[in-house]
mmCIF file of N, CA and C in Angstrom:
data_model
loop_
_atom_site.group_PDB
_atom_site.id
_atom_site.type_symbol
_atom_site.label_atom_id
_atom_site.label_comp_id
_atom_site.label_asym_id
_atom_site.label_seq_id
_atom_site.Cartn_x
_atom_site.Cartn_y
_atom_site.Cartn_z
ATOM 1 N N MET S 1 7.963 8.049 -1.678
ATOM 2 C CA MET S 1 8.784 7.337 -0.441
ATOM 3 C C MET S 1 9.247 6.123 -0.980
ATOM 4 N N ASN S 2 10.612 5.986 -0.003
ATOM 5 C CA ASN S 2 11.293 4.523 -0.279
ATOM 6 C C ASN S 2 10.621 3.460 0.121
ATOM 7 N N LYS S 3 11.104 2.294 -0.599
ATOM 8 C CA LYS S 3 10.183 0.879 -0.103
ATOM 9 C C LYS S 3 10.131 1.092 1.428
ATOM 10 N N VAL S 4 11.011 0.826 2.264
ATOM 11 C CA VAL S 4 11.045 0.776 3.669
ATOM 12 C C VAL S 4 9.841 2.064 4.231
ATOM 13 N N MET S 5 10.094 3.138 4.019
ATOM 14 C CA MET S 5 9.233 4.337 4.428
ATOM 15 C C MET S 5 7.577 3.869 3.808
ATOM 16 N N ALA S 6 7.476 3.570 2.950
ATOM 17 C CA ALA S 6 6.298 3.087 2.113
ATOM 18 C C ALA S 6 5.661 1.907 2.949
ATOM 19 N N GLY S 7 6.531 1.070 3.340
ATOM 20 C CA GLY S 7 6.194 -0.180 4.219
ATOM 21 C C GLY S 7 5.560 0.117 5.402
ATOM 22 N N TYR S 8 6.176 0.952 6.110
ATOM 23 C CA TYR S 8 6.089 1.567 7.195
ATOM 24 C C TYR S 8 4.760 2.034 7.302
ATOM 25 N N HIS S 9 4.546 2.920 6.334
ATOM 26 C CA HIS S 9 2.788 3.906 6.158
ATOM 27 C C HIS S 9 2.057 2.849 6.307
ATOM 28 N N MET S 10 2.242 1.902 5.290
ATOM 29 C CA MET S 10 1.085 0.512 5.134
ATOM 30 C C MET S 10 0.871 -0.112 6.428
ATOM 31 N N LEU S 11 2.151 -0.322 6.831
ATOM 32 C CA LEU S 11 1.959 -1.328 8.415
ATOM 33 C C LEU S 11 1.316 -0.058 9.523
ATOM 34 N N MET S 12 1.450 0.625 9.663
ATOM 35 C CA MET S 12 0.840 1.497 10.401
ATOM 36 C C MET S 12 -0.587 2.200 9.877
ATOM 37 N N ILE S 13 -0.910 2.095 9.037
ATOM 38 C CA ILE S 13 -2.037 2.401 8.638
ATOM 39 C C ILE S 13 -3.153 1.093 8.923
ATOM 40 N N LEU S 14 -2.610 -0.163 8.592
ATOM 41 C CA LEU S 14 -3.200 -1.468 9.159
ATOM 42 C C LEU S 14 -3.204 -1.701 10.224
ATOM 43 N N SER S 15 -2.487 -0.944 11.138
ATOM 44 C CA SER S 15 -2.493 -1.251 12.483
ATOM 45 C C SER S 15 -3.714 -0.190 13.195
ATOM 46 N N GLN S 16 -4.270 0.749 12.239
ATOM 47 C CA GLN S 16 -4.806 1.836 12.714
ATOM 48 C C GLN S 16 -6.668 1.494 12.016
ATOM 49 N N VAL S 17 -6.593 0.682 11.300
ATOM 50 C CA VAL S 17 -7.879 1.096 10.319
ATOM 51 C C VAL S 17 -9.107 0.310 11.175
ATOM 52 N N ASP S 18 -8.771 -0.779 12.377
ATOM 53 C CA ASP S 18 -9.862 -1.182 12.781
ATOM 54 C C ASP S 18 -10.111 -0.313 14.238
ATOM 55 N N GLY S 19 -9.181 0.668 14.501
ATOM 56 C CA GLY S 19 -9.895 1.887 15.112
ATOM 57 C C GLY S 19 -9.080 1.165 16.432
ATOM 58 N N ASP S 20 -8.261 0.585 16.794
ATOM 59 C CA ASP S 20 -7.772 -0.001 18.000
ATOM 60 C C ASP S 20 -6.371 -0.270 17.825
ATOM 61 N N PHE S 21 -5.531 0.302 18.446
ATOM 62 C CA PHE S 21 -3.792 0.153 17.860
ATOM 63 C C PHE S 21 -3.155 -1.338 19.324
ATOM 64 N N ASP S 22 -2.891 -2.214 18.906
ATOM 65 C CA ASP S 22 -2.989 -3.404 19.709
ATOM 66 C C ASP S 22 -1.193 -3.296 19.864
ATOM 67 N N LYS S 23 -0.822 -3.352 21.113
ATOM 68 C CA LYS S 23 0.997 -3.647 21.271
ATOM 69 C C LYS S 23 1.460 -4.742 20.407
ATOM 70 N N SER S 24 0.779 -5.784 20.162
ATOM 71 C CA SER S 24 1.262 -6.931 19.255
ATOM 72 C C SER S 24 1.252 -6.180 17.886
ATOM 73 N N GLU S 25 0.682 -5.657 17.579
ATOM 74 C CA GLU S 25 1.024 -4.973 16.370
ATOM 75 C C GLU S 25 1.881 -4.243 16.234
ATOM 76 N N GLY S 26 2.006 -3.224 17.259
ATOM 77 C CA GLY S 26 3.535 -2.444 17.242
ATOM 78 C C GLY S 26 4.925 -3.233 17.585
ATOM 79 N N LYS S 27 4.646 -4.668 18.046
ATOM 80 C CA LYS S 27 5.743 -5.071 17.959
ATOM 81 C C LYS S 27 6.383 -5.435 16.389
ATOM 82 N N VAL S 28 5.270 -5.847 15.712
ATOM 83 C CA VAL S 28 5.264 -6.537 14.249
ATOM 84 C C VAL S 28 6.197 -4.955 13.389
ATOM 85 N N ILE S 29 5.703 -3.874 14.032
ATOM 86 C CA ILE S 29 6.123 -2.795 12.928
ATOM 87 C C ILE S 29 7.580 -2.846 13.262
ATOM 88 N N VAL S 30 7.832 -3.058 14.880
ATOM 89 C CA VAL S 30 9.054 -2.884 15.383
ATOM 90 C C VAL S 30 10.070 -3.799 14.437
ATOM 91 N N ASP S 31 9.451 -5.036 14.334
ATOM 92 C CA ASP S 31 10.281 -6.371 13.827
ATOM 93 C C ASP S 31 10.868 -5.795 12.369
ATOM 94 N N TYR S 32 9.509 -5.303 11.843
ATOM 95 C CA TYR S 32 9.615 -4.846 10.065
ATOM 96 C C TYR S 32 10.910 -4.113 10.356
ATOM 97 N N LEU S 33 10.916 -2.488 10.786
ATOM 98 C CA LEU S 33 11.738 -1.725 11.031
ATOM 99 C C LEU S 33 13.383 -2.443 11.187
ATOM 100 N N LYS S 34 13.736 -2.962 12.209
ATOM 101 C CA LYS S 34 14.658 -4.016 12.413
ATOM 102 C C LYS S 34 15.119 -4.552 11.327
ATOM 103 N N ASP S 35 14.223 -5.640 10.700
ATOM 104 C CA ASP S 35 14.474 -6.050 9.486
ATOM 105 C C ASP S 35 15.084 -5.373 8.309
ATOM 106 N N SER S 36 14.518 -4.318 7.883
ATOM 107 C CA SER S 36 14.581 -3.216 6.794
ATOM 108 C C SER S 36 15.743 -2.168 7.193
ATOM 109 N N PHE S 37 16.038 -1.569 8.510
ATOM 110 C CA PHE S 37 17.322 -0.631 8.682
ATOM 111 C C PHE S 37 18.078 -1.514 9.267
ATOM 112 N N PRO S 38 19.312 -1.085 8.680
ATOM 113 C CA PRO S 38 20.459 -1.652 9.297
ATOM 114 C C PRO S 38 20.852 -0.511 10.165
ATOM 115 N N PHE S 39 20.303 0.259 10.699
ATOM 116 C CA PHE S 39 20.636 1.627 11.651
ATOM 117 C C PHE S 39 19.769 2.136 12.302
ATOM 118 N N ARG S 40 19.555 2.644 13.123
ATOM 119 C CA ARG S 40 18.398 3.474 14.088
ATOM 120 C C ARG S 40 17.910 4.678 12.930
ATOM 121 N N VAL S 41 16.730 4.628 12.896
ATOM 122 C CA VAL S 41 16.274 5.506 12.246
ATOM 123 C C VAL S 41 14.894 6.420 13.010
ATOM 124 N N ASN S 42 15.212 7.972 12.643
ATOM 125 C CA ASN S 42 14.570 8.770 13.143
ATOM 126 C C ASN S 42 12.846 8.792 12.518
ATOM 127 N N LEU S 43 11.735 8.585 12.875
ATOM 128 C CA LEU S 43 10.263 8.312 12.413
ATOM 129 C C LEU S 43 9.515 9.694 12.473
ATOM 130 N N ASP S 44 10.160 10.493 13.211
ATOM 131 C CA ASP S 44 9.198 12.131 13.781
ATOM 132 C C ASP S 44 8.444 12.089 12.630
ATOM 133 N N GLY S 45 9.198 12.871 11.284
ATOM 134 C CA GLY S 45 8.499 13.298 10.067
ATOM 135 C C GLY S 45 7.269 12.184 9.831
ATOM 136 N N GLU S 46 7.693 10.873 9.488
ATOM 137 C CA GLU S 46 6.796 10.233 9.312
ATOM 138 C C GLU S 46 5.635 9.951 10.233
ATOM 139 N N MET S 47 5.784 10.391 11.515
ATOM 140 C CA MET S 47 4.656 9.956 12.273
ATOM 141 C C MET S 47 3.846 11.308 12.135
ATOM 142 N N GLU S 48 4.519 12.425 11.768
ATOM 143 C CA GLU S 48 3.517 13.682 11.623
ATOM 144 C C GLU S 48 2.712 13.243 10.599
ATOM 145 N N ILE S 49 3.169 12.888 9.519
ATOM 146 C CA ILE S 49 2.498 12.636 8.479
ATOM 147 C C ILE S 49 1.338 11.697 8.819
ATOM 148 N N LEU S 50 1.567 11.044 9.410
ATOM 149 C CA LEU S 50 0.139 9.867 9.461
ATOM 150 C C LEU S 50 -0.653 10.281 10.742
ATOM 151 N N SER S 51 -0.086 10.864 11.425
ATOM 152 C CA SER S 51 -1.242 11.454 12.472
ATOM 153 C C SER S 51 -1.890 12.596 11.968
ATOM 154 N N ALA S 52 -1.361 13.565 10.641
ATOM 155 C CA ALA S 52 -2.020 14.420 10.493
ATOM 156 C C ALA S 52 -3.288 13.814 9.314
ATOM 157 N N LEU S 53 -2.976 12.352 8.991
ATOM 158 C CA LEU S 53 -4.100 12.045 7.964
ATOM 159 C C LEU S 53 -5.511 11.913 8.311
ATOM 160 N N ALA S 54 -6.331 12.199 7.617
ATOM 161 C CA ALA S 54 -7.758 11.873 8.418
ATOM 162 C C ALA S 54 -8.171 10.479 7.672
ATOM 163 N N THR S 55 -8.877 9.797 8.568
ATOM 164 C CA THR S 55 -9.213 8.603 8.406
ATOM 165 C C THR S 55 -9.909 7.923 7.084
ATOM 166 N N GLU S 56 -10.651 9.014 6.386
ATOM 167 C CA GLU S 56 -10.829 9.023 5.289
ATOM 168 C C GLU S 56 -10.018 8.937 4.116
ATOM 169 N N ASP S 57 -8.806 9.291 4.457
ATOM 170 C CA ASP S 57 -7.825 9.238 3.649
ATOM 171 C C ASP S 57 -6.776 8.358 3.639
ATOM 172 N N TYR S 58 -7.081 7.440 4.660
ATOM 173 C CA TYR S 58 -6.439 6.245 4.960
ATOM 174 C C TYR S 58 -5.782 5.203 3.800
ATOM 175 N N PHE S 59 -7.093 5.028 2.963
ATOM 176 C CA PHE S 59 -7.033 3.907 1.756
ATOM 177 C C PHE S 59 -6.209 4.538 0.629
ATOM 178 N N LEU S 60 -6.313 5.823 -0.007
ATOM 179 C CA LEU S 60 -5.722 6.448 -0.839
ATOM 180 C C LEU S 60 -4.240 6.849 -0.287
ATOM 181 N N HIS S 61 -3.881 6.974 0.897
ATOM 182 C CA HIS S 61 -2.398 7.180 1.180
ATOM 183 C C HIS S 61 -2.024 5.371 1.349
ATOM 184 N N PHE S 62 -2.742 4.606 1.768
ATOM 185 C CA PHE S 62 -2.166 3.482 1.608
ATOM 186 C C PHE S 62 -1.743 2.975 0.008
ATOM 187 N N ASN S 63 -2.641 3.228 -0.741
ATOM 188 C CA ASN S 63 -2.243 2.991 -2.139
ATOM 189 C C ASN S 63 -1.263 3.463 -2.669
ATOM 190 N N ASN S 64 -1.171 4.724 -2.497
ATOM 191 C CA ASN S 64 0.093 5.606 -2.819
ATOM 192 C C ASN S 64 1.044 4.916 -2.004
ATOM 193 N N ALA S 65 1.223 4.651 -0.888
ATOM 194 C CA ALA S 65 2.298 3.819 -0.230
ATOM 195 C C ALA S 65 2.769 2.523 -0.999
ATOM 196 N N MET S 66 1.699 1.600 -1.575
ATOM 197 C CA MET S 66 1.570 0.366 -1.730
ATOM 198 C C MET S 66 2.255 0.300 -3.259
ATOM 199 N N ASN S 67 2.087 1.539 -4.328
ATOM 200 C CA ASN S 67 2.763 1.854 -5.102
ATOM 201 C C ASN S 67 4.072 1.962 -5.580
ATOM 202 N N ASP S 68 4.518 3.108 -4.364
ATOM 203 C CA ASP S 68 6.064 3.509 -4.396
ATOM 204 C C ASP S 68 6.557 1.955 -3.729
ATOM 205 N N PHE S 69 6.497 1.476 -3.011
ATOM 206 C CA PHE S 69 7.172 0.342 -2.387
ATOM 207 C C PHE S 69 7.131 -0.696 -3.530
ATOM 208 N N TYR S 70 5.983 -0.959 -4.505
ATOM 209 C CA TYR S 70 6.382 -2.206 -5.420
ATOM 210 C C TYR S 70 7.413 -1.432 -6.557
ATOM 211 N N GLU S 71 7.227 -0.270 -6.963
ATOM 212 C CA GLU S 71 8.188 0.560 -7.745
ATOM 213 C C GLU S 71 9.795 0.295 -7.199
ATOM 214 N N ASP S 72 9.972 0.476 -5.820
ATOM 215 C CA ASP S 72 11.118 0.386 -5.500
ATOM 216 C C ASP S 72 11.450 -0.896 -4.735
ATOM 217 N N SER S 73 10.881 -1.935 -4.848
ATOM 218 C CA SER S 73 11.339 -3.342 -4.484
ATOM 219 C C SER S 73 11.385 -4.224 -5.305
ATOM 220 N N ASN S 74 11.787 -5.784 -5.649
ATOM 221 C CA ASN S 74 12.127 -7.013 -6.087
ATOM 222 C C ASN S 74 10.919 -7.878 -5.598
ATOM 223 N N LYS S 75 10.494 -8.823 -6.137
ATOM 224 C CA LYS S 75 9.710 -9.753 -5.610
ATOM 225 C C LYS S 75 9.676 -10.537 -4.353
ATOM 226 N N LYS S 76 10.981 -10.842 -4.054
ATOM 227 C CA LYS S 76 10.705 -11.456 -2.491
ATOM 228 C C LYS S 76 10.873 -10.140 -1.510
ATOM 229 N N GLU S 77 10.900 -9.050 -1.741
ATOM 230 C CA GLU S 77 10.805 -7.924 -0.915
ATOM 231 C C GLU S 77 9.345 -7.952 -0.742
ATOM 232 N N ARG S 78 8.581 -7.791 -2.194
ATOM 233 C CA ARG S 78 7.313 -7.563 -1.637
ATOM 234 C C ARG S 78 6.839 -8.872 -0.940
ATOM 235 N N LEU S 79 7.156 -9.931 -1.248
ATOM 236 C CA LEU S 79 6.611 -11.300 -0.550
ATOM 237 C C LEU S 79 6.401 -11.201 0.976
ATOM 238 N N ASP S 80 8.069 -10.736 1.426
ATOM 239 C CA ASP S 80 8.611 -10.638 2.497
ATOM 240 C C ASP S 80 7.524 -9.542 3.290
ATOM 241 N N PHE S 81 7.577 -8.297 2.754
ATOM 242 C CA PHE S 81 6.534 -7.249 3.266
ATOM 243 C C PHE S 81 5.023 -7.872 3.457
ATOM 244 N N LEU S 82 4.544 -8.574 2.416
ATOM 245 C CA LEU S 82 3.255 -9.196 2.681
ATOM 246 C C LEU S 82 3.070 -10.239 3.804
ATOM 247 N N ASN S 83 3.979 -10.860 4.180
ATOM 248 C CA ASN S 83 4.067 -11.594 5.262
ATOM 249 C C ASN S 83 4.384 -11.020 6.543
ATOM 250 N N PHE S 84 4.676 -9.521 6.411
ATOM 251 C CA PHE S 84 4.592 -8.654 7.980
ATOM 252 C C PHE S 84 3.363 -8.416 8.156
ATOM 253 N N ALA S 85 2.774 -7.935 6.748
ATOM 254 C CA ALA S 85 1.285 -7.012 6.895
ATOM 255 C C ALA S 85 0.399 -8.489 7.248
ATOM 256 N N VAL S 86 0.670 -9.667 7.029
ATOM 257 C CA VAL S 86 -0.312 -10.935 7.383
ATOM 258 C C VAL S 86 -0.250 -10.577 8.996
ATOM 259 N N LYS S 87 1.180 -10.785 9.518
ATOM 260 C CA LYS S 87 1.589 -10.945 10.864
ATOM 261 C C LYS S 87 0.964 -9.897 11.503
ATOM 262 N N LEU S 88 0.963 -8.677 11.268
ATOM 263 C CA LEU S 88 0.465 -7.504 11.734
ATOM 264 C C LEU S 88 -1.044 -7.885 12.073
ATOM 265 N N VAL S 89 -2.020 -7.957 11.073
ATOM 266 C CA VAL S 89 -3.477 -7.953 11.059
ATOM 267 C C VAL S 89 -3.509 -9.396 11.687
ATOM 268 N N LYS S 90 -3.387 -10.417 12.090
ATOM 269 C CA LYS S 90 -3.442 -11.332 13.193
ATOM 270 C C LYS S 90 -2.698 -11.442 14.334
ATOM 271 N N ALA S 91 -2.027 -10.250 14.671
ATOM 272 C CA ALA S 91 -1.358 -10.032 15.529
ATOM 273 C C ALA S 91 -2.170 -10.102 16.921
ATOM 274 N N ASP S 92 -3.157 -9.285 17.079
ATOM 275 C CA ASP S 92 -4.340 -9.251 18.238
ATOM 276 C C ASP S 92 -5.570 -10.180 17.575
ATOM 277 N N ASN S 93 -5.058 -11.393 17.173
ATOM 278 C CA ASN S 93 -5.984 -12.409 17.036
ATOM 279 C C ASN S 93 -7.641 -12.233 16.607
ATOM 280 N N LYS S 94 -7.512 -10.962 15.418
ATOM 281 C CA LYS S 94 -8.926 -10.887 15.142
ATOM 282 C C LYS S 94 -8.582 -10.198 13.814
ATOM 283 N N ILE S 95 -9.085 -10.246 12.662
ATOM 284 C CA ILE S 95 -9.116 -9.924 11.585
ATOM 285 C C ILE S 95 -10.484 -9.108 11.175
ATOM 286 N N THR S 96 -10.252 -7.978 10.805
ATOM 287 C CA THR S 96 -11.502 -6.902 10.945
ATOM 288 C C THR S 96 -11.988 -6.966 9.478
ATOM 289 N N PRO S 97 -13.324 -7.122 8.890
ATOM 290 C CA PRO S 97 -13.189 -6.349 7.689
ATOM 291 C C PRO S 97 -12.630 -5.336 6.920
ATOM 292 N N GLU S 98 -12.179 -4.568 7.783
ATOM 293 C CA GLU S 98 -11.261 -3.243 7.051
ATOM 294 C C GLU S 98 -10.180 -3.578 6.936
ATOM 295 N N GLU S 99 -9.385 -4.406 8.027
ATOM 296 C CA GLU S 99 -8.061 -4.837 7.976
ATOM 297 C C GLU S 99 -7.990 -5.887 6.490
ATOM 298 N N ASN S 100 -9.022 -6.660 6.067
ATOM 299 C CA ASN S 100 -9.386 -7.234 5.177
ATOM 300 C C ASN S 100 -9.089 -6.585 4.166
ATOM 301 N N LYS S 101 -9.645 -5.537 3.833
ATOM 302 C CA LYS S 101 -9.858 -5.105 2.660
ATOM 303 C C LYS S 101 -8.702 -4.265 2.331
ATOM 304 N N TYR S 102 -8.012 -4.203 3.306
ATOM 305 C CA TYR S 102 -6.743 -3.331 2.839
ATOM 306 C C TYR S 102 -5.876 -4.508 2.578
ATOM 307 N N LEU S 103 -5.471 -5.383 3.279
ATOM 308 C CA LEU S 103 -4.444 -6.741 2.972
ATOM 309 C C LEU S 103 -5.333 -7.531 1.707
ATOM 310 N N LYS S 104 -6.290 -7.609 1.258
ATOM 311 C CA LYS S 104 -6.844 -7.825 -0.369
ATOM 312 C C LYS S 104 -6.108 -6.656 -1.483
ATOM 313 N N GLU S 105 -6.443 -5.856 -1.057
ATOM 314 C CA GLU S 105 -5.787 -4.694 -1.931
ATOM 315 C C GLU S 105 -4.115 -4.822 -1.984
ATOM 316 N N LEU S 106 -3.372 -5.314 -1.575
ATOM 317 C CA LEU S 106 -2.188 -5.343 -1.292
ATOM 318 C C LEU S 106 -2.083 -6.885 -2.354
ATOM 319 N N PHE S 107 -2.938 -8.045 -2.051
ATOM 320 C CA PHE S 107 -2.848 -8.809 -2.700
ATOM 321 C C PHE S 107 -2.845 -9.102 -4.174
ATOM 322 N N PHE S 108 -4.175 -8.440 -4.429
ATOM 323 C CA PHE S 108 -4.844 -8.157 -5.591
ATOM 324 C C PHE S 108 -3.589 -7.179 -6.606
ATOM 325 N N ALA S 109 -3.127 -6.461 -5.692
ATOM 326 C CA ALA S 109 -2.288 -5.510 -6.574
ATOM 327 C C ALA S 109 -1.217 -6.707 -6.848
ATOM 328 N N TRP S 110 -0.436 -7.194 -6.151
ATOM 329 C CA TRP S 110 0.777 -7.922 -6.661
ATOM 330 C C TRP S 110 0.772 -9.334 -6.916
ATOM 331 N N GLU S 111 -0.486 -9.925 -6.721
ATOM 332 C CA GLU S 111 -0.670 -10.861 -7.567
ATOM 333 C C GLU S 111 -0.399 -12.122 -8.344
ATOM 334 N N SER S 112 -0.350 -11.000 -9.453
ATOM 335 C CA SER S 112 0.356 -11.842 -10.483
ATOM 336 C C SER S 112 1.231 -12.553 -10.548
ATOM 337 N N GLU S 113 2.499 -11.733 -9.722
ATOM 338 C CA GLU S 113 3.445 -12.375 -9.380
ATOM 339 C C GLU S 113 3.829 -13.494 -8.449
ATOM 340 N N TYR S 114 2.637 -14.143 -7.959
ATOM 341 C CA TYR S 114 2.553 -15.063 -7.001
ATOM 342 C C TYR S 114 1.633 -16.483 -7.654
ATOM 343 N N GLU S 115 1.381 -16.143 -8.530
ATOM 344 C CA GLU S 115 0.565 -17.406 -9.514
ATOM 345 C C GLU S 115 1.388 -18.185 -9.500
#
């Protein structure tokens, strides 16, 4: 995946791991796409991939997307993405343990750059 699609996959998984997709989380994802794409993009194929994922496969897919994003991005892009991820999990005014687990995975994977 390119970095934008990898970011989209990570945000979509983050929005689902607590079992409750809130419209405020959807707004953060739309903002991410607007910020990342200078043109309208068709996400049907990406939605098919994500909707076919079993819940128990979320973490592995999230890690794969995280690695794809890392390989295709620079430090500033990763920091910007981390800000979107934090906004997303805070959007519904509660951070669940599962959301926290995924956020920690991102921060721990990329933390050496932000020390």
